[in-house]
């Protein structure tokens, strides 16, 4: 039997290297963490990891849609998280927590819809557009609360979100996993999902086949804004405090998770489950550094290196697979 050609070998590496690299990385991280600290591989510590990744994990689901549709990134996430948190706490004493939560999510969804219209229909650069809109939205939020910290007034809602089902599974983790499952089903099994991959792979050819390219890109930003607002609502209720800067850094954490999870910056590939895996890998690595007493600054350097490495691998795999 003749040996496999170089083209076949490259194709296999592109296909299985990308799929197996992340699970292998998570396993190695678990082994290394258990060797470095006795506290790492405990139920309590791993449960805390899941709780810590739940808020940003909901944003990761929306950011995956933005990446798959070749939307680059949504940098308005900190503002929409703040809008959700500030509105739910600022309004809950007058209209109730549930109604205030709906208002918070709807306000963030409107910001996401504006981003979607500007990027999808007006054709503006996603990075510049979301950075500018986020600054505007954050300014409006600061005016709304007068630049001060807002405190909650519903300890029952806080107790519910910080509680555990059957005394074991945290409620906030169940909500996060439900969002992940819904996002995975939409992206992998629905018409919107198929259109999202087509738009990210080849926008020109997809538009010629009557797929609403502009609408699909707009929906991706609408989803991210809505989910970021939902995360802000959950964060505000959980902490019972919110300030305009409450969402700072979540966009970077979400982008890191999505890129490490193998969702391509160039669009057209990646899944919600792998983005979840990327977030899990980053959170486990961060947990190891925290347990080892590593300061915050080096942790940022490690995350930045992960993004650079993941993007370099993505570009290399695409070139091996014959795609630029």
mmCIF file of C-alpha atoms in Angstrom:
data_model
loop_
_atom_site.group_PDB
_atom_site.id
_atom_site.type_symbol
_atom_site.label_atom_id
_atom_site.label_comp_id
_atom_site.label_asym_id
_atom_site.label_seq_id
_atom_site.Cartn_x
_atom_site.Cartn_y
_atom_site.Cartn_z
ATOM 1 C CA UNK A 1 0.000 0.000 0.000
ATOM 2 C CA UNK A 2 1.493 3.363 -0.973
ATOM 3 C CA UNK A 3 2.178 5.838 1.834
ATOM 4 C CA UNK A 4 -0.334 8.662 2.281
ATOM 5 C CA UNK A 5 0.417 11.687 0.226
ATOM 6 C CA UNK A 6 1.476 14.971 1.822
ATOM 7 C CA UNK A 7 -1.928 16.438 0.977
ATOM 8 C CA UNK A 8 -3.752 13.648 2.817
ATOM 9 C CA UNK A 9 -1.433 13.948 5.827
ATOM 10 C CA UNK A 10 -2.036 17.699 5.963
ATOM 11 C CA UNK A 11 -5.786 17.190 5.756
ATOM 12 C CA UNK A 12 -5.763 14.676 8.598
ATOM 13 C CA UNK A 13 -3.632 16.987 10.729
ATOM 14 C CA UNK A 14 -5.984 19.899 10.063
ATOM 15 C CA UNK A 15 -9.071 17.846 10.880
ATOM 16 C CA UNK A 16 -8.015 15.772 13.885
ATOM 17 C CA UNK A 17 -5.258 18.042 15.242
ATOM 18 C CA UNK A 18 -7.759 20.818 15.841
ATOM 19 C CA UNK A 19 -10.350 18.446 17.341
ATOM 20 C CA UNK A 20 -8.053 16.546 19.691
ATOM 21 C CA UNK A 21 -5.724 19.370 20.731
ATOM 22 C CA UNK A 22 -8.160 21.058 23.117
ATOM 23 C CA UNK A 23 -9.375 17.903 24.956
ATOM 24 C CA UNK A 24 -5.753 16.814 25.312
ATOM 25 C CA UNK A 25 -4.849 20.247 26.677
ATOM 26 C CA UNK A 26 -7.648 20.054 29.265
ATOM 27 C CA UNK A 27 -6.511 16.589 30.402
ATOM 28 C CA UNK A 28 -2.888 17.749 30.696
ATOM 29 C CA UNK A 29 -4.016 20.797 32.661
ATOM 30 C CA UNK A 30 -5.965 18.589 35.078
ATOM 31 C CA UNK A 31 -2.928 16.347 35.584
ATOM 32 C CA UNK A 32 -0.523 19.255 36.084
ATOM 33 C CA UNK A 33 -2.928 21.021 38.452
ATOM 34 C CA UNK A 34 -3.378 17.887 40.590
ATOM 35 C CA UNK A 35 0.399 17.483 40.819
ATOM 36 C CA UNK A 36 0.979 21.105 41.852
ATOM 37 C CA UNK A 37 -1.780 21.410 44.470
ATOM 38 C CA UNK A 38 -3.755 19.010 46.655
ATOM 39 C CA UNK A 39 -6.694 21.427 46.570
ATOM 40 C CA UNK A 40 -6.971 21.530 42.754
ATOM 41 C CA UNK A 41 -8.716 18.224 42.007
ATOM 42 C CA UNK A 42 -11.362 18.538 44.707
ATOM 43 C CA UNK A 43 -15.122 18.794 44.170
ATOM 44 C CA UNK A 44 -15.228 22.138 45.955
ATOM 45 C CA UNK A 45 -12.484 23.684 43.829
ATOM 46 C CA UNK A 46 -13.806 22.346 40.500
ATOM 47 C CA UNK A 47 -17.315 23.513 41.421
ATOM 48 C CA UNK A 48 -15.899 26.976 42.087
ATOM 49 C CA UNK A 49 -14.267 26.892 38.645
ATOM 50 C CA UNK A 50 -17.658 26.174 37.051
ATOM 51 C CA UNK A 51 -19.321 28.958 39.052
ATOM 52 C CA UNK A 52 -16.602 31.441 38.077
ATOM 53 C CA UNK A 53 -16.922 30.618 34.374
ATOM 54 C CA UNK A 54 -20.730 30.777 34.267
ATOM 55 C CA UNK A 55 -21.204 34.541 33.833
ATOM 56 C CA UNK A 56 -18.573 34.990 31.122
ATOM 57 C CA UNK A 57 -19.559 31.627 29.620
ATOM 58 C CA UNK A 58 -22.975 32.957 28.647
ATOM 59 C CA UNK A 59 -21.219 35.758 26.737
ATOM 60 C CA UNK A 60 -18.940 33.208 25.068
ATOM 61 C CA UNK A 61 -21.986 31.605 23.408
ATOM 62 C CA UNK A 62 -22.915 34.882 21.717
ATOM 63 C CA UNK A 63 -19.321 35.700 20.828
ATOM 64 C CA UNK A 64 -19.064 32.322 19.061
ATOM 65 C CA UNK A 65 -21.813 33.382 16.638
ATOM 66 C CA UNK A 66 -19.955 36.659 15.949
ATOM 67 C CA UNK A 67 -16.729 34.788 15.175
ATOM 68 C CA UNK A 68 -18.401 32.124 13.010
ATOM 69 C CA UNK A 69 -20.066 34.789 10.848
ATOM 70 C CA UNK A 70 -16.683 36.521 10.395
ATOM 71 C CA UNK A 71 -17.781 39.439 12.575
ATOM 72 C CA UNK A 72 -14.326 39.652 14.233
ATOM 73 C CA UNK A 73 -15.436 40.568 17.800
ATOM 74 C CA UNK A 74 -17.966 42.499 19.867
ATOM 75 C CA UNK A 75 -16.102 44.974 22.095
ATOM 76 C CA UNK A 76 -19.291 46.522 23.500
ATOM 77 C CA UNK A 77 -19.688 43.585 25.906
ATOM 78 C CA UNK A 78 -18.503 45.471 29.049
ATOM 79 C CA UNK A 79 -21.111 48.174 28.418
ATOM 80 C CA UNK A 80 -23.995 45.773 27.809
ATOM 81 C CA UNK A 81 -23.053 43.750 30.910
ATOM 82 C CA UNK A 82 -23.110 46.988 32.924
ATOM 83 C CA UNK A 83 -26.477 47.973 31.453
ATOM 84 C CA UNK A 84 -28.015 44.667 32.536
ATOM 85 C CA UNK A 85 -26.556 44.839 36.048
ATOM 86 C CA UNK A 86 -27.378 48.506 36.658
ATOM 87 C CA UNK A 87 -30.937 48.338 35.365
ATOM 88 C CA UNK A 88 -31.949 45.231 37.274
ATOM 89 C CA UNK A 89 -30.694 46.634 40.581
ATOM 90 C CA UNK A 90 -31.819 50.179 39.878
ATOM 91 C CA UNK A 91 -35.386 49.200 38.982
ATOM 92 C CA UNK A 92 -36.096 46.130 41.115
ATOM 93 C CA UNK A 93 -37.343 48.142 44.109
ATOM 94 C CA UNK A 94 -39.984 49.860 41.973
ATOM 95 C CA UNK A 95 -41.130 47.208 39.465
ATOM 96 C CA UNK A 96 -39.855 43.944 40.929
ATOM 97 C CA UNK A 97 -36.763 41.881 40.140
ATOM 98 C CA UNK A 98 -38.224 39.833 37.280
ATOM 99 C CA UNK A 99 -39.598 42.858 35.422
ATOM 100 C CA UNK A 100 -36.358 44.772 36.053
ATOM 101 C CA UNK A 101 -34.374 41.830 34.682
ATOM 102 C CA UNK A 102 -36.487 41.849 31.509
ATOM 103 C CA UNK A 103 -35.893 45.583 31.099
ATOM 104 C CA UNK A 104 -32.144 45.090 31.575
ATOM 105 C CA UNK A 105 -31.956 42.329 28.975
ATOM 106 C CA UNK A 106 -34.127 44.271 26.489
ATOM 107 C CA UNK A 107 -31.952 47.392 26.842
ATOM 108 C CA UNK A 108 -28.832 45.332 26.142
ATOM 109 C CA UNK A 109 -30.614 43.654 23.215
ATOM 110 C CA UNK A 110 -31.370 47.076 21.721
ATOM 111 C CA UNK A 111 -27.674 47.966 21.949
ATOM 112 C CA UNK A 112 -26.869 44.650 20.259
ATOM 113 C CA UNK A 113 -29.437 45.318 17.542
ATOM 114 C CA UNK A 114 -27.876 48.714 16.826
ATOM 115 C CA UNK A 115 -24.465 47.055 16.547
ATOM 116 C CA UNK A 116 -25.952 44.432 14.251
ATOM 117 C CA UNK A 117 -27.521 47.041 11.983
ATOM 118 C CA UNK A 118 -24.320 49.088 11.790
ATOM 119 C CA UNK A 119 -22.137 46.039 11.069
ATOM 120 C CA UNK A 120 -24.526 43.891 9.049
ATOM 121 C CA UNK A 121 -26.483 46.425 7.001
ATOM 122 C CA UNK A 122 -24.287 49.553 7.021
ATOM 123 C CA UNK A 123 -21.114 47.508 6.548
ATOM 124 C CA UNK A 124 -19.068 49.294 9.211
ATOM 125 C CA UNK A 125 -15.967 47.748 10.788
ATOM 126 C CA UNK A 126 -17.135 45.538 13.719
ATOM 127 C CA UNK A 127 -14.245 46.361 16.045
ATOM 128 C CA UNK A 128 -14.472 50.148 15.652
ATOM 129 C CA UNK A 129 -18.277 50.098 15.678
ATOM 130 C CA UNK A 130 -18.701 48.037 18.843
ATOM 131 C CA UNK A 131 -15.908 49.936 20.598
ATOM 132 C CA UNK A 132 -17.644 53.237 19.851
ATOM 133 C CA UNK A 133 -21.151 52.016 20.657
ATOM 134 C CA UNK A 134 -19.913 50.465 23.882
ATOM 135 C CA UNK A 135 -18.407 53.777 24.963
ATOM 136 C CA UNK A 136 -21.699 55.544 24.236
ATOM 137 C CA UNK A 137 -23.812 52.939 26.015
ATOM 138 C CA UNK A 138 -21.496 52.949 29.030
ATOM 139 C CA UNK A 139 -21.740 56.754 29.165
ATOM 140 C CA UNK A 140 -25.540 56.530 29.169
ATOM 141 C CA UNK A 141 -25.377 53.958 31.961
ATOM 142 C CA UNK A 142 -23.113 56.224 34.008
ATOM 143 C CA UNK A 143 -25.562 59.105 33.576
ATOM 144 C CA UNK A 144 -28.422 56.798 34.614
ATOM 145 C CA UNK A 145 -26.823 55.936 37.964
ATOM 146 C CA UNK A 146 -24.834 59.145 38.435
ATOM 147 C CA UNK A 147 -21.535 57.271 38.315
ATOM 148 C CA UNK A 148 -22.100 55.624 41.671
ATOM 149 C CA UNK A 149 -22.503 52.060 42.848
ATOM 150 C CA UNK A 150 -26.061 50.685 42.764
ATOM 151 C CA UNK A 151 -27.117 48.308 45.528
ATOM 152 C CA UNK A 152 -29.788 45.635 45.284
ATOM 153 C CA UNK A 153 -32.805 45.147 47.512
ATOM 154 C CA UNK A 154 -33.908 41.561 46.827
ATOM 155 C CA UNK A 155 -31.982 39.067 48.977
ATOM 156 C CA UNK A 156 -34.395 36.290 47.960
ATOM 157 C CA UNK A 157 -33.351 36.573 44.305
ATOM 158 C CA UNK A 158 -29.708 36.540 45.371
ATOM 159 C CA UNK A 159 -30.301 33.467 47.516
ATOM 160 C CA UNK A 160 -31.959 31.699 44.572
ATOM 161 C CA UNK A 161 -29.107 32.342 42.116
ATOM 162 C CA UNK A 162 -26.397 31.464 44.637
ATOM 163 C CA UNK A 163 -28.284 28.379 45.814
ATOM 164 C CA UNK A 164 -27.815 24.771 44.761
ATOM 165 C CA UNK A 165 -30.229 22.196 43.358
ATOM 166 C CA UNK A 166 -30.459 19.242 45.780
ATOM 167 C CA UNK A 167 -27.696 20.992 47.704
ATOM 168 C CA UNK A 168 -25.134 19.987 45.080
ATOM 169 C CA UNK A 169 -25.422 21.683 41.668
ATOM 170 C CA UNK A 170 -25.210 25.504 41.669
ATOM 171 C CA UNK A 171 -28.230 27.179 40.037
ATOM 172 C CA UNK A 172 -26.017 29.646 38.152
ATOM 173 C CA UNK A 173 -24.117 26.722 36.571
ATOM 174 C CA UNK A 174 -27.383 25.100 35.431
ATOM 175 C CA UNK A 175 -28.445 28.375 33.772
ATOM 176 C CA UNK A 176 -25.059 28.608 32.051
ATOM 177 C CA UNK A 177 -25.216 25.014 30.787
ATOM 178 C CA UNK A 178 -28.760 25.576 29.498
ATOM 179 C CA UNK A 179 -27.559 28.578 27.474
ATOM 180 C CA UNK A 180 -24.635 26.532 26.119
ATOM 181 C CA UNK A 181 -26.991 23.708 25.094
ATOM 182 C CA UNK A 182 -29.405 26.114 23.400
ATOM 183 C CA UNK A 183 -26.574 27.920 21.587
ATOM 184 C CA UNK A 184 -25.105 24.611 20.427
ATOM 185 C CA UNK A 185 -28.439 23.413 19.050
ATOM 186 C CA UNK A 186 -29.088 26.670 17.210
ATOM 187 C CA UNK A 187 -25.625 26.774 15.645
ATOM 188 C CA UNK A 188 -25.446 23.087 14.742
ATOM 189 C CA UNK A 189 -29.052 22.143 13.926
ATOM 190 C CA UNK A 190 -30.954 25.222 12.732
ATOM 191 C CA UNK A 191 -31.178 27.140 9.479
ATOM 192 C CA UNK A 192 -29.611 30.149 11.200
ATOM 193 C CA UNK A 193 -26.651 27.966 12.139
ATOM 194 C CA UNK A 194 -26.146 26.728 8.584
ATOM 195 C CA UNK A 195 -26.403 30.257 7.275
ATOM 196 C CA UNK A 196 -23.893 31.462 9.898
ATOM 197 C CA UNK A 197 -21.258 28.969 8.730
ATOM 198 C CA UNK A 198 -21.960 29.811 5.083
ATOM 199 C CA UNK A 199 -21.658 33.558 5.711
ATOM 200 C CA UNK A 200 -18.364 33.086 7.541
ATOM 201 C CA UNK A 201 -16.900 30.714 4.953
ATOM 202 C CA UNK A 202 -17.632 32.635 1.758
ATOM 203 C CA UNK A 203 -19.839 35.744 2.078
ATOM 204 C CA UNK A 204 -19.895 36.561 -1.647
ATOM 205 C CA UNK A 205 -20.922 33.087 -2.783
ATOM 206 C CA UNK A 206 -23.436 32.820 0.070
ATOM 207 C CA UNK A 207 -25.101 36.087 -0.896
ATOM 208 C CA UNK A 208 -25.377 34.870 -4.479
ATOM 209 C CA UNK A 209 -27.312 31.850 -3.200
ATOM 210 C CA UNK A 210 -30.024 34.084 -1.676
ATOM 211 C CA UNK A 211 -28.889 33.703 1.945
ATOM 212 C CA UNK A 212 -29.590 36.946 3.877
ATOM 213 C CA UNK A 213 -25.947 37.678 4.726
ATOM 214 C CA UNK A 214 -26.603 41.087 6.272
ATOM 215 C CA UNK A 215 -29.409 39.772 8.473
ATOM 216 C CA UNK A 216 -27.342 36.810 9.694
ATOM 217 C CA UNK A 217 -24.451 39.070 10.731
ATOM 218 C CA UNK A 218 -26.866 41.453 12.440
ATOM 219 C CA UNK A 219 -28.438 38.585 14.405
ATOM 220 C CA UNK A 220 -24.995 37.492 15.650
ATOM 221 C CA UNK A 221 -24.419 40.893 17.282
ATOM 222 C CA UNK A 222 -27.987 40.973 18.560
ATOM 223 C CA UNK A 223 -27.400 37.619 20.265
ATOM 224 C CA UNK A 224 -24.139 38.766 21.837
ATOM 225 C CA UNK A 225 -25.683 41.970 23.183
ATOM 226 C CA UNK A 226 -28.681 40.112 24.579
ATOM 227 C CA UNK A 227 -26.609 37.414 26.262
ATOM 228 C CA UNK A 228 -24.162 39.996 27.661
ATOM 229 C CA UNK A 229 -27.110 41.880 29.146
ATOM 230 C CA UNK A 230 -28.448 38.616 30.593
ATOM 231 C CA UNK A 231 -25.019 37.964 32.142
ATOM 232 C CA UNK A 232 -25.069 41.460 33.637
ATOM 233 C CA UNK A 233 -28.491 40.807 35.154
ATOM 234 C CA UNK A 234 -27.307 37.549 36.728
ATOM 235 C CA UNK A 235 -24.100 39.195 37.950
ATOM 236 C CA UNK A 236 -25.975 42.130 39.472
ATOM 237 C CA UNK A 237 -28.484 39.908 41.296
ATOM 238 C CA UNK A 238 -25.730 37.582 42.509
ATOM 239 C CA UNK A 239 -23.533 40.374 43.884
ATOM 240 C CA UNK A 240 -26.405 42.748 44.815
ATOM 241 C CA UNK A 241 -24.125 45.584 43.706
ATOM 242 C CA UNK A 242 -23.332 46.998 40.274
ATOM 243 C CA UNK A 243 -21.242 49.860 38.918
ATOM 244 C CA UNK A 244 -20.591 51.105 35.369
ATOM 245 C CA UNK A 245 -17.286 49.200 35.172
ATOM 246 C CA UNK A 246 -18.731 45.871 36.335
ATOM 247 C CA UNK A 247 -18.250 44.249 32.909
ATOM 248 C CA UNK A 248 -14.685 45.378 32.277
ATOM 249 C CA UNK A 249 -12.519 42.521 31.001
ATOM 250 C CA UNK A 250 -15.367 40.175 30.097
ATOM 251 C CA UNK A 251 -14.894 40.876 26.392
ATOM 252 C CA UNK A 252 -11.235 39.859 26.640
ATOM 253 C CA UNK A 253 -12.068 36.688 28.579
ATOM 254 C CA UNK A 254 -14.789 35.763 26.069
ATOM 255 C CA UNK A 255 -12.518 36.349 23.071
ATOM 256 C CA UNK A 256 -9.756 34.307 24.726
ATOM 257 C CA UNK A 257 -12.111 31.381 25.332
ATOM 258 C CA UNK A 258 -13.532 31.444 21.802
ATOM 259 C CA UNK A 259 -10.133 31.645 20.119
ATOM 260 C CA UNK A 260 -8.569 28.974 22.354
ATOM 261 C CA UNK A 261 -11.628 26.831 21.612
ATOM 262 C CA UNK A 262 -10.663 26.808 17.948
ATOM 263 C CA UNK A 263 -13.356 29.139 16.613
ATOM 264 C CA UNK A 264 -11.631 30.820 13.716
ATOM 265 C CA UNK A 265 -11.154 34.588 13.528
ATOM 266 C CA UNK A 266 -11.539 34.152 9.785
ATOM 267 C CA UNK A 267 -15.065 32.773 10.187
ATOM 268 C CA UNK A 268 -16.861 29.680 8.943
ATOM 269 C CA UNK A 269 -15.661 27.158 11.545
ATOM 270 C CA UNK A 270 -15.933 26.351 15.243
ATOM 271 C CA UNK A 271 -18.659 25.217 17.604
ATOM 272 C CA UNK A 272 -20.239 26.395 20.849
ATOM 273 C CA UNK A 273 -19.077 23.212 22.589
ATOM 274 C CA UNK A 274 -15.448 23.833 21.630
ATOM 275 C CA UNK A 275 -15.750 27.449 22.760
ATOM 276 C CA UNK A 276 -17.029 26.000 26.070
ATOM 277 C CA UNK A 277 -13.964 23.757 26.105
ATOM 278 C CA UNK A 278 -11.718 26.753 25.468
ATOM 279 C CA UNK A 279 -13.294 28.591 28.388
ATOM 280 C CA UNK A 280 -12.891 25.531 30.631
ATOM 281 C CA UNK A 281 -9.216 25.226 29.675
ATOM 282 C CA UNK A 282 -8.537 28.918 30.400
ATOM 283 C CA UNK A 283 -10.415 28.809 33.707
ATOM 284 C CA UNK A 284 -8.547 25.691 34.851
ATOM 285 C CA UNK A 285 -5.233 27.292 33.916
ATOM 286 C CA UNK A 286 -6.201 30.475 35.773
ATOM 287 C CA UNK A 287 -7.241 28.419 38.798
ATOM 288 C CA UNK A 288 -3.847 26.702 38.856
ATOM 289 C CA UNK A 289 -2.081 30.068 38.765
ATOM 290 C CA UNK A 290 -4.279 31.411 41.570
ATOM 291 C CA UNK A 291 -3.594 28.363 43.736
ATOM 292 C CA UNK A 292 0.130 28.827 43.090
ATOM 293 C CA UNK A 293 -0.060 32.483 44.117
ATOM 294 C CA UNK A 294 0.765 33.884 40.665
ATOM 295 C CA UNK A 295 -0.002 37.657 40.557
ATOM 296 C CA UNK A 296 -2.701 39.035 38.258
ATOM 297 C CA UNK A 297 -0.290 40.647 35.788
ATOM 298 C CA UNK A 298 1.465 37.418 34.718
ATOM 299 C CA UNK A 299 -1.953 35.793 34.361
ATOM 300 C CA UNK A 300 -2.808 38.437 31.744
ATOM 301 C CA UNK A 301 0.433 37.680 29.929
ATOM 302 C CA UNK A 302 -0.447 33.983 29.813
ATOM 303 C CA UNK A 303 -3.933 34.712 28.406
ATOM 304 C CA UNK A 304 -2.462 37.032 25.784
ATOM 305 C CA UNK A 305 0.018 34.349 24.787
ATOM 306 C CA UNK A 306 -2.838 31.835 24.498
ATOM 307 C CA UNK A 307 -4.682 34.128 22.059
ATOM 308 C CA UNK A 308 -1.554 34.690 19.965
ATOM 309 C CA UNK A 309 -0.764 30.968 19.921
ATOM 310 C CA UNK A 310 -4.325 29.946 19.063
ATOM 311 C CA UNK A 311 -4.549 32.445 16.195
ATOM 312 C CA UNK A 312 -1.181 31.278 14.831
ATOM 313 C CA UNK A 313 -2.327 27.638 14.948
ATOM 314 C CA UNK A 314 -5.638 28.556 13.278
ATOM 315 C CA UNK A 315 -3.847 30.306 10.409
ATOM 316 C CA UNK A 316 -1.390 27.407 10.023
ATOM 317 C CA UNK A 317 -4.181 24.808 9.960
ATOM 318 C CA UNK A 318 -6.145 26.821 7.407
ATOM 319 C CA UNK A 319 -3.112 27.049 5.139
ATOM 320 C CA UNK A 320 -2.512 23.320 5.467
ATOM 321 C CA UNK A 321 -6.161 22.737 4.638
ATOM 322 C CA UNK A 322 -5.911 24.903 1.535
ATOM 323 C CA UNK A 323 -7.937 27.851 2.900
ATOM 324 C CA UNK A 324 -6.615 31.385 3.361
#
